CSV table of C-alpha atoms in Angstrom, one decimal:
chain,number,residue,atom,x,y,z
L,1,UNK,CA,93.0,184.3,173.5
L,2,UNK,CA,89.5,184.0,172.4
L,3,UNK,CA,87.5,186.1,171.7
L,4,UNK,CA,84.2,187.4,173.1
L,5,UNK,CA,82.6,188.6,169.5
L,6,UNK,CA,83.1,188.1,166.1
L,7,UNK,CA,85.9,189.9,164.6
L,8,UNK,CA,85.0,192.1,161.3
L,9,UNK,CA,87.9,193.3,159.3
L,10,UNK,CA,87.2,195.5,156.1
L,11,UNK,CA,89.5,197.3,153.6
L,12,UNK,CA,88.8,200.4,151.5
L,13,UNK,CA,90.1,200.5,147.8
L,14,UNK,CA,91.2,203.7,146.6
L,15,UNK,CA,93.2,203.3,143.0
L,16,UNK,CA,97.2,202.1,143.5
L,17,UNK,CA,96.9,202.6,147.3
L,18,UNK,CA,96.1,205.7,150.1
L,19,UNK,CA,99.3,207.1,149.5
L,20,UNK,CA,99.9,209.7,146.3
L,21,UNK,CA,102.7,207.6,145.1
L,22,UNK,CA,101.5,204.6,145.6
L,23,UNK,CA,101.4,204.3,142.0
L,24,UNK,CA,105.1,204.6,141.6
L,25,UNK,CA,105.8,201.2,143.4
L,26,UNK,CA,107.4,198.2,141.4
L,27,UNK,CA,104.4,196.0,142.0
L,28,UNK,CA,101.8,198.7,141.5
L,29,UNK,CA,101.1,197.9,137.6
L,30,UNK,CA,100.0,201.9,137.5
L,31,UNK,CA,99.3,200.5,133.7
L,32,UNK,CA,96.6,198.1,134.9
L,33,UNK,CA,95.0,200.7,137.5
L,34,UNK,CA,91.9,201.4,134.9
L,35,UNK,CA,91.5,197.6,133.8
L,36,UNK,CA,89.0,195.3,135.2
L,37,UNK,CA,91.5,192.6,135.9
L,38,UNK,CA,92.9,194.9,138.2
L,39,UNK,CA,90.4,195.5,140.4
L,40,UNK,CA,89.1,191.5,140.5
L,41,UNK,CA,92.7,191.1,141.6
L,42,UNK,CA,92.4,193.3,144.2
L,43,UNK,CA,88.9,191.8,145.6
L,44,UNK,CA,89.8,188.4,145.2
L,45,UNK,CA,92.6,188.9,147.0
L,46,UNK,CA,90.7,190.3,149.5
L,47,UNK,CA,88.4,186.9,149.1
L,48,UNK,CA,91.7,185.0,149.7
L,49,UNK,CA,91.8,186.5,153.5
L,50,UNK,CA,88.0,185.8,153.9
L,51,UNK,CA,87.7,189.8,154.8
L,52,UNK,CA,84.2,191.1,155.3
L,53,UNK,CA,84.1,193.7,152.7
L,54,UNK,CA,85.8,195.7,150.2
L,55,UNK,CA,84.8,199.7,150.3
L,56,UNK,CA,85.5,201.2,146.9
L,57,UNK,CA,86.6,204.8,147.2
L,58,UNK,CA,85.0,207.5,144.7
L,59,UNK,CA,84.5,211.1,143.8
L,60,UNK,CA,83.1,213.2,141.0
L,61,UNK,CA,86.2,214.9,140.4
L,62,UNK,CA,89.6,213.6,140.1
L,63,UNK,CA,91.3,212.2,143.3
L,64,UNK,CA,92.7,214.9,145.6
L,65,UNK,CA,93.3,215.1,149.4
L,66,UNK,CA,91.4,217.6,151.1
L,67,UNK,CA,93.4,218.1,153.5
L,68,UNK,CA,96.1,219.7,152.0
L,69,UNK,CA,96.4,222.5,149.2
L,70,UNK,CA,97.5,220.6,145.9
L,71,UNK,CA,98.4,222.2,142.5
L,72,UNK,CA,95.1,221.0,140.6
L,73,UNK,CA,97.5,220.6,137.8
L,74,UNK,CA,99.9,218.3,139.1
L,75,UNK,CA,100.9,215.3,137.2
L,76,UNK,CA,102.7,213.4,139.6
L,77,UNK,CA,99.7,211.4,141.1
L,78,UNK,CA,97.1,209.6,139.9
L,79,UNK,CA,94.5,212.0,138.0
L,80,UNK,CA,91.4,209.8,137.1
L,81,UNK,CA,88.8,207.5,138.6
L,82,UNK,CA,86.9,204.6,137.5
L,83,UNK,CA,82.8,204.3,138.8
L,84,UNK,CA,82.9,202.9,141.9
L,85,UNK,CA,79.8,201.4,141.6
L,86,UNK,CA,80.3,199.6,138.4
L,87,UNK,CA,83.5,198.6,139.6
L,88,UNK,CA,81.4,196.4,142.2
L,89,UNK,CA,79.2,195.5,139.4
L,90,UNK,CA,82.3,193.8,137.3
L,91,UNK,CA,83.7,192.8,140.1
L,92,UNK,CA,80.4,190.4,141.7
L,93,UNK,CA,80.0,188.0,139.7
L,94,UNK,CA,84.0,187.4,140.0
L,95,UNK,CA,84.3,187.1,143.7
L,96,UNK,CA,82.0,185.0,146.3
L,97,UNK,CA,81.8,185.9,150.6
L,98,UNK,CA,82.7,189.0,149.8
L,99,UNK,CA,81.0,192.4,150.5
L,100,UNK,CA,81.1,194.8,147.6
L,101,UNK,CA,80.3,198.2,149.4
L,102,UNK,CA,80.8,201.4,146.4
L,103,UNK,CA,80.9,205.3,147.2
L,104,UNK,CA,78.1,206.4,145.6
L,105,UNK,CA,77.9,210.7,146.3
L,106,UNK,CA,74.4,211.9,147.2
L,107,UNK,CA,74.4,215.7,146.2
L,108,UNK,CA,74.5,215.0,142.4
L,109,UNK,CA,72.8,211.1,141.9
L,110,UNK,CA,69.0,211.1,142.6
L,111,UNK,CA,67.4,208.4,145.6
L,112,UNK,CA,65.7,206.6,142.9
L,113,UNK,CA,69.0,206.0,140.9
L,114,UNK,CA,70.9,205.4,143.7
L,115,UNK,CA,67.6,202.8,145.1
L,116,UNK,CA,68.1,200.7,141.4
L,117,UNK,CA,72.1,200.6,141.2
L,118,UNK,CA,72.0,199.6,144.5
L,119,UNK,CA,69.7,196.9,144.7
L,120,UNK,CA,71.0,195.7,141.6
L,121,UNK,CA,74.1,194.9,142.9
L,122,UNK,CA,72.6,193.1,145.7
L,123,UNK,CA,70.9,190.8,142.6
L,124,UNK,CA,74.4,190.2,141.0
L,125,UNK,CA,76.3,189.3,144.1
L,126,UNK,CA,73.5,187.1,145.2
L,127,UNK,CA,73.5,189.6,148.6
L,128,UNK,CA,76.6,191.3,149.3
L,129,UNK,CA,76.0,195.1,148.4
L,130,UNK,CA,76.6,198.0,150.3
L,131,UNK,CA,76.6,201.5,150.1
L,132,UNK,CA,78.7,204.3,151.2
L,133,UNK,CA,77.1,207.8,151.3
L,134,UNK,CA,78.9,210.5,150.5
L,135,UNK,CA,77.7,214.2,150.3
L,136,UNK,CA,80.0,216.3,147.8
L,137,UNK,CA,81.0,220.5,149.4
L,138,UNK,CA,82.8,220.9,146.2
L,139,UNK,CA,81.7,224.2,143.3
L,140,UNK,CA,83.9,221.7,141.0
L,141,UNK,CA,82.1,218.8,141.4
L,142,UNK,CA,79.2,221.0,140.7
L,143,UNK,CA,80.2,222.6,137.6
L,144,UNK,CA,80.5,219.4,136.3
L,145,UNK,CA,76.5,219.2,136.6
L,146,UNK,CA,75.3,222.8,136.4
L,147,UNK,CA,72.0,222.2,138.0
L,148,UNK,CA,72.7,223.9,141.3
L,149,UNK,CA,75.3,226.2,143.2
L,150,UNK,CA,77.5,224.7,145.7
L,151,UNK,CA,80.1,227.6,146.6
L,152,UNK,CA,82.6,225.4,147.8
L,153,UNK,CA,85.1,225.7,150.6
L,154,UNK,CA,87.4,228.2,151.0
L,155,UNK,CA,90.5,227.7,153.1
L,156,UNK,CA,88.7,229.9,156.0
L,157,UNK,CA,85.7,227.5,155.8
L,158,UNK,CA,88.6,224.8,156.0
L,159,UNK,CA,90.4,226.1,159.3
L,160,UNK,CA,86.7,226.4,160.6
L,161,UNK,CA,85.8,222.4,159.8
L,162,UNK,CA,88.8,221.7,161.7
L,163,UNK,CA,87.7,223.0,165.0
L,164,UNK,CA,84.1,221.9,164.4
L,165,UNK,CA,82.1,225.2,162.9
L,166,UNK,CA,80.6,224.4,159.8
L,167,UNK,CA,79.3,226.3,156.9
L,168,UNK,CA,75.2,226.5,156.6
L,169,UNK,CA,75.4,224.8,153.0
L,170,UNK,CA,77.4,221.8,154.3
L,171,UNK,CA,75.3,221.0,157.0
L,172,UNK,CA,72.1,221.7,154.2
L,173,UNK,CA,74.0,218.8,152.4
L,174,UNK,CA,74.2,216.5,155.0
L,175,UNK,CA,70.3,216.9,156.1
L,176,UNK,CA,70.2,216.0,151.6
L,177,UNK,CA,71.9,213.1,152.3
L,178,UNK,CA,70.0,211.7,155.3
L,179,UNK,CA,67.1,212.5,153.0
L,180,UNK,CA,68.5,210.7,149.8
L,181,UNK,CA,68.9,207.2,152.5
L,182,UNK,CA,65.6,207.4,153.3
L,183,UNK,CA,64.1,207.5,150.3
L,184,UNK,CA,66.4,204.7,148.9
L,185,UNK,CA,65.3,202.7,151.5
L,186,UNK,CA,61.8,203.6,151.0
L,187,UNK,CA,62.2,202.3,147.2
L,188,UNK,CA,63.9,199.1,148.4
L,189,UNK,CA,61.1,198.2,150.5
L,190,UNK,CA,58.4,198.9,147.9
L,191,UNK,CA,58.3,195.0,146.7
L,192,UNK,CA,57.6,192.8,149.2
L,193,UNK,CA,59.5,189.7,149.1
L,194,UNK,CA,56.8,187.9,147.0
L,195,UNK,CA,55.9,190.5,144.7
L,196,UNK,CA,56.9,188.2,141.8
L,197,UNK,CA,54.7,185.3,141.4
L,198,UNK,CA,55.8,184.4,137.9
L,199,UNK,CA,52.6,182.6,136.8
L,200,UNK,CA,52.9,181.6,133.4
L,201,UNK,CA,49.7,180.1,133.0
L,202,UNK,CA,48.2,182.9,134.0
L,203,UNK,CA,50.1,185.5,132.4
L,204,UNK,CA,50.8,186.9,135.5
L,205,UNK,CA,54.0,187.8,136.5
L,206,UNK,CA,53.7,190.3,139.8
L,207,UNK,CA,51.4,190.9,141.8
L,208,UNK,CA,49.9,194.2,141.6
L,209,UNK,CA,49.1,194.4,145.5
L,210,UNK,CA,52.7,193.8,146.8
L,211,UNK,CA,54.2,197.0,144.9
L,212,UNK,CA,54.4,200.0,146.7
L,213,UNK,CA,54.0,203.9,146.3
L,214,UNK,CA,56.3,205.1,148.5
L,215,UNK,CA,54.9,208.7,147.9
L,216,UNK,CA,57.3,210.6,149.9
L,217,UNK,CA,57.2,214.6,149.9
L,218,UNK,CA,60.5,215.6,151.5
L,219,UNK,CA,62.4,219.2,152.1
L,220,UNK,CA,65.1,218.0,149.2
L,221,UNK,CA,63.0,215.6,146.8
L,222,UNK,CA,59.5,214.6,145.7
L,223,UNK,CA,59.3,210.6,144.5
L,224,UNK,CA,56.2,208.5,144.3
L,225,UNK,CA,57.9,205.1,143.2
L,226,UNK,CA,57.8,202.1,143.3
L,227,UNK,CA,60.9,201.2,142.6
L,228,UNK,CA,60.9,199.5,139.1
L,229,UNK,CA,64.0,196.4,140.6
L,230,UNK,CA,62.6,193.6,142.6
L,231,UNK,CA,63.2,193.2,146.0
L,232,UNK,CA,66.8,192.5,146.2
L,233,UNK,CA,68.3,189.4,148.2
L,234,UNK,CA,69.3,191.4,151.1
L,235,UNK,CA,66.3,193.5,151.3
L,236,UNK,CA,68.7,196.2,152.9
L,237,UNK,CA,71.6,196.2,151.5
L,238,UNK,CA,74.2,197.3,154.1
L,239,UNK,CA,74.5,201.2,154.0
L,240,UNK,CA,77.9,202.5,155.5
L,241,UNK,CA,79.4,206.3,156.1
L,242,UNK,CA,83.0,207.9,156.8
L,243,UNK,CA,82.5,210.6,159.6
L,244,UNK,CA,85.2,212.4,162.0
L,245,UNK,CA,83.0,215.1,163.7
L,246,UNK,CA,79.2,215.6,165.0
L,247,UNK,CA,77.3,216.1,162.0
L,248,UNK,CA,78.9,213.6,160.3
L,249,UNK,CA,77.9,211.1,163.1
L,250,UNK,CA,74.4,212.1,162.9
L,251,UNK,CA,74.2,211.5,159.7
L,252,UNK,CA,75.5,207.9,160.4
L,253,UNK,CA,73.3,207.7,163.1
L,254,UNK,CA,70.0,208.7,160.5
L,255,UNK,CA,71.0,206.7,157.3
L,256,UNK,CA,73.2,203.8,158.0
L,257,UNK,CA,73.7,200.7,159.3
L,258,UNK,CA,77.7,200.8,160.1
L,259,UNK,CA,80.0,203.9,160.6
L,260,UNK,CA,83.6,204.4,159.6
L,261,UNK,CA,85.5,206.2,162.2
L,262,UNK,CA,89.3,207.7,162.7
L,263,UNK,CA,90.3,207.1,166.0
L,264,UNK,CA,93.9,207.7,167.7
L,265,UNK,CA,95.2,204.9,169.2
L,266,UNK,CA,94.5,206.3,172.5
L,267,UNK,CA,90.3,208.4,172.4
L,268,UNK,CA,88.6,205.1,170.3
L,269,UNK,CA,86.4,205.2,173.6
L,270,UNK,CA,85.8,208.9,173.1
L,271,UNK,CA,84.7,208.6,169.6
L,272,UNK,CA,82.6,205.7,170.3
L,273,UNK,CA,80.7,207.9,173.3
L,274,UNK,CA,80.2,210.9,170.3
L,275,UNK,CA,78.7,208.0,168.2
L,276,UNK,CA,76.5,207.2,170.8
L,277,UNK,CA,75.5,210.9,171.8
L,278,UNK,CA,74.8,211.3,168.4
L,279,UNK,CA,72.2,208.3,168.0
L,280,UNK,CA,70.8,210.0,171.4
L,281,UNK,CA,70.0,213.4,168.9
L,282,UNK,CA,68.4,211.7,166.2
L,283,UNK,CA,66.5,209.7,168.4
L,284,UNK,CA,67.6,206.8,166.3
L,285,UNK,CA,66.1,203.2,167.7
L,286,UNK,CA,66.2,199.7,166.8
L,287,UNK,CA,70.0,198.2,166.5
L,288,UNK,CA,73.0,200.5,167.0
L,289,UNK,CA,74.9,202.0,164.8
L,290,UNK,CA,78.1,199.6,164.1
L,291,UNK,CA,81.8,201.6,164.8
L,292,UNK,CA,84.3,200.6,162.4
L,293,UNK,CA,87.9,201.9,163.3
L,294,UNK,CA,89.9,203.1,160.1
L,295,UNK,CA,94.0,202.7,160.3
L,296,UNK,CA,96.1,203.4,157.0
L,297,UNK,CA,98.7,200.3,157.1
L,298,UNK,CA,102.4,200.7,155.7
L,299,UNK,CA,103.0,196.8,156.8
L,300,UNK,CA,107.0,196.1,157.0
L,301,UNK,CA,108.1,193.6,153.8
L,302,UNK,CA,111.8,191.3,154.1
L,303,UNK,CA,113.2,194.1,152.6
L,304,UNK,CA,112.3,197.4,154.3
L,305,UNK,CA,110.2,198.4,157.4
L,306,UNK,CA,106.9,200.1,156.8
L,307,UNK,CA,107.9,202.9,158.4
L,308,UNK,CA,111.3,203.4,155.9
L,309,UNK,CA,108.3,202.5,153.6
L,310,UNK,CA,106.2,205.5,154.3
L,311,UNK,CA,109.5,207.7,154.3
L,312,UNK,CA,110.3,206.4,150.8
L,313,UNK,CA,106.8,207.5,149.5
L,314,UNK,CA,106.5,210.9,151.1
L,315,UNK,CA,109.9,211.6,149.4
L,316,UNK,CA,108.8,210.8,146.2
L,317,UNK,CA,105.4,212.8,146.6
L,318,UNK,CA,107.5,215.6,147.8
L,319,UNK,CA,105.6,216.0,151.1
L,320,UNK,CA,104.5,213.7,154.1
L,321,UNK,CA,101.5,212.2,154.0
L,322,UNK,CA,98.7,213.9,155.6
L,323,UNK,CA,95.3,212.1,156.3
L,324,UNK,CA,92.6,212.3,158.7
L,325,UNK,CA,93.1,208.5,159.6
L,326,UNK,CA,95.6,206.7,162.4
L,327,UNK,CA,98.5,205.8,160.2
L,328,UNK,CA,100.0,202.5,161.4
L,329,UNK,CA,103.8,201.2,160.4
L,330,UNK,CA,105.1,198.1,161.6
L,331,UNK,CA,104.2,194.4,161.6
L,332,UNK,CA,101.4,192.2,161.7
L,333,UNK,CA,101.7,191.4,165.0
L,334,UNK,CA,101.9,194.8,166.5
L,335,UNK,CA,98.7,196.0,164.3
L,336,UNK,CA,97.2,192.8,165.6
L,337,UNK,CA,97.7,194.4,169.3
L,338,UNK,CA,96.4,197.6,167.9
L,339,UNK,CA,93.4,196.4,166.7
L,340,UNK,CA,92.6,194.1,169.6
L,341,UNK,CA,92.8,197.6,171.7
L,342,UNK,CA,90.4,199.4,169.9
L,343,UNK,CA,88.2,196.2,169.7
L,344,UNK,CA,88.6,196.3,174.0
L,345,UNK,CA,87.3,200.2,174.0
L,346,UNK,CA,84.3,199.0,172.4
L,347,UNK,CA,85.0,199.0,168.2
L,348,UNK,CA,82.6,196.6,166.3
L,349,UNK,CA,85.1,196.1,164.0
L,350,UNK,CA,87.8,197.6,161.7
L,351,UNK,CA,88.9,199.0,158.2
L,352,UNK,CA,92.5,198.9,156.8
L,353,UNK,CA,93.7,201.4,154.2
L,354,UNK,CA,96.4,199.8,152.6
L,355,UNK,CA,98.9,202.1,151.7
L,356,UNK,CA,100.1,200.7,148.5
L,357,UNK,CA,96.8,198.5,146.9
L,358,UNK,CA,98.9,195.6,146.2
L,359,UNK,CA,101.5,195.5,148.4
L,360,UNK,CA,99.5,196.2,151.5
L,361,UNK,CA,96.6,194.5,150.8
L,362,UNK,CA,98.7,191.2,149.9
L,363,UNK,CA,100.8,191.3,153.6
L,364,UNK,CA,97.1,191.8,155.0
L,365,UNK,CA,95.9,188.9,153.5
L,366,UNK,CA,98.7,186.0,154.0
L,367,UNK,CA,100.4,187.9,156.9
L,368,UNK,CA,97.7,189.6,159.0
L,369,UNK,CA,94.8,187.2,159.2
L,370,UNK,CA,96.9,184.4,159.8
L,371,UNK,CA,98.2,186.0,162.9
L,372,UNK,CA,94.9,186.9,163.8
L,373,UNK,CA,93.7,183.3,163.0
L,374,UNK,CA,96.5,182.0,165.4
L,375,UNK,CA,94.9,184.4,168.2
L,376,UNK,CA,91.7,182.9,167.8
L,377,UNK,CA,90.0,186.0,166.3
L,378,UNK,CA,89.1,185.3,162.9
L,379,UNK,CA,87.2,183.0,160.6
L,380,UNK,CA,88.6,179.8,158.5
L,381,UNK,CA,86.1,180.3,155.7
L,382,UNK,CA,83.2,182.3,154.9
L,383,UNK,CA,79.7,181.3,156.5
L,384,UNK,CA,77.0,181.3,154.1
L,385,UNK,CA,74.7,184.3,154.8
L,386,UNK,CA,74.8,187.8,153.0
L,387,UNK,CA,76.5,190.5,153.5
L,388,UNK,CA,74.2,191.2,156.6
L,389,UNK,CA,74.7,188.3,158.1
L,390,UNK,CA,78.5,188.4,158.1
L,391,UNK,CA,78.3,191.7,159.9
L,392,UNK,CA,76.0,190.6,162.4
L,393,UNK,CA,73.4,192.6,161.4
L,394,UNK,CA,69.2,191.2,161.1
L,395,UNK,CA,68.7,189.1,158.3
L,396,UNK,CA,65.1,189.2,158.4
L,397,UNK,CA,63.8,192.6,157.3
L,398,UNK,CA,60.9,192.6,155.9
L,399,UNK,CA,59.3,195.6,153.6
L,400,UNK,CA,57.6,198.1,155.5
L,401,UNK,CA,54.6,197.9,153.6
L,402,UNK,CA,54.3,194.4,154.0
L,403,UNK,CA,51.2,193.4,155.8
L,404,UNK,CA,52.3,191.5,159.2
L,405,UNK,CA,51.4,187.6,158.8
L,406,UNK,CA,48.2,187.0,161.2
């Protein structure tokens, strides 16, 4: 079977794996989870199955799943994070085809931080950075600042997110973060491409004229720039968001290039027609926004099926595993199917969770794309383009404030 578009396959990289006792498995080295060899291990092999991207999960608290009460005092999962972002940054120079797409959280990190990490990752993996937004509801995340009151959810403001009503300060969040994008896009744009002219015999290394003030007066931020980074290789680095309901989408729909959905295996054409209705509200123009399907993968191994897999872990975290993604268990060849069904209902692509990091992400990697190369649906090496141009998206975008060639 061949197939009628390119086939994008993505993981996301959360610690020893998506499950809480993830880190308990024999090959998880829960030792190693805080070393840098531990992470390159996990991109490269990544690398190995010529996947588009890694996502790097983060938070500014410790890891906890919201969708569930936990004792914040527990000590039987992993209670700590590394920086997502210089994760990516250790990890660049390490790794080549790759993507290297960090969480970075909006509420608490400022555009013109967020504009300079950013675009210095697209520098130091020669253009493969991305960004995933994330806006941060939590009073503990913003203790750990102090500079503004964020009262949290309560589990009434919980049971309400679930059936779609939303608290006023969330959806004030979510309008911060659309506005925190376009300022870091703003910023990223204020070189032009040939802003550094490097004269040494004239002492002249930029030129004045091709830096930008972006001078933006928003409803969240103030920021005059420019940015102080040169233009980074991409331009654009690719900027990504996880969303389940309408707000979420819309703020996809404003800030990003590519969306992460959770769709059953059955309503991925329903989710992709809210994706679409929600462009249609923001009036957003240009190219589409890019669905990505999410599915948490327990893969079977010679010695257990992913599903006795799964059982085994949610014994030894006491509780089954809850999570707002499709959670697949089985083989390579049935998650093939799966993903070959959502790609028929319209998906532009897809992002794995492997349960257990290593595990997971190894079976991906030497049992999945293989079968998916035997289908005709995936690469046999990496092309040589940027992060862009392995997602399909424009290659060529030039700074706003450039003046149009005559």
């Amino acid at each position: 079977m061949t197939q009628t578009h390119p086939f994008h396959l993505g993981v996301a990289l959360d610690g020893a794996g998506w499950h809480p006792a993830a880190w308990r498995e024999p090959n998880s080295r829960p030792h190693e989870l805080f070393s840098g060899s531990y992470w390159t291990e996990l991109a490269t092999t990544a690398q190995r199955g010529l996947l588009d991207f890694v996502t790097i999960e983060d938070s500014l608290t410790v890891p906890a799943n919201p969708y569930v009460a936990e004792d914040p005092d527990a000590v039987d999962q992993v209670r700590a994070r590394l920086d997502a972002h210089l994760v990516a940054a250790y990890v660049a120079p390490r790794t080549h085809g790759l993507g290297l797409i960090p969480t970075v959280t909006t509420t608490h990190t400022e555009p013109f931080h967020v504009s300079k990490a950013l675009a210095t990752l697209d520098h130091t993996s020669r253009g493969r950075a991305g960004w995933q937004v994330k806006v941060s509801p939590s009073a503990q995340e913003a203790a750990h600042f102090g500079r503004r009151d964020v009262p949290g959810l309560d589990k009434r403001d919980r049971e309400a997110l679930a059936t779609g009503a939303l608290p006023a300060f969330v959806a004030e969040l979510f309008d911060e973060a659309a506005e925190v994008a376009d300022v870091v896009r703003l910023l990223w744009d204020s070189w032009e491409d040939d802003a550094e002219i490097r004269e040494v015999q004239t002492r002249r290394f930029i030129d004045r004229d091709k830096l930008h003030h972006v001078d933006f007066e928003g409803r969240f931020f103030s920021v005059r720039g420019p940015s102080i980074t040169p233009r980074s290789p991409q331009g654009q680095p690719v900027v990504t968001a996880l969303a389940h309901r309408d707000i979420a989408y819309e703020l996809a729909a404003r800030a990003a290039d590519l969306v992460f959905v959770t769709p059953s295996p059955s309503n991925g054409p329903e989710v992709l027609a809210e994706v679409r209705a929600a462009e249609e509200r923001v009036g957003r123009t240009g190219e589409p926004l890019r669905v990505y399907a999410d599915v948490l993968v327990f893969l079977d191994t010679d010695r257990e099926s992913g599903a006795d897999r799964l059982a085994r872990l949610d014994a030894l975290a006491g509780r089954e595993l809850v999570t707002d993604a499709t959670v697949f268990t089985g083989g390579v060849a049935a998650l093939a199917d799966l993903l070959q069904s959502w790609q028929a209902q319209g998906s532009d692509g897809f992002r794995l969770r492997p349960g257990v990091a290593v595990d997971d992400l190894e079976a991906v990697t030497t049992e999945l794309v293989p079968e998916l190369q035997r289908r005709g649906l995936f690469r046999a090496e990496y092309p040589r383009t940027s992060l862009r141009g392995l997602l399909g998206l424009p290659t060529d975008v030039p700074s706003r404030y450039a003046t149009p060639a005559a």
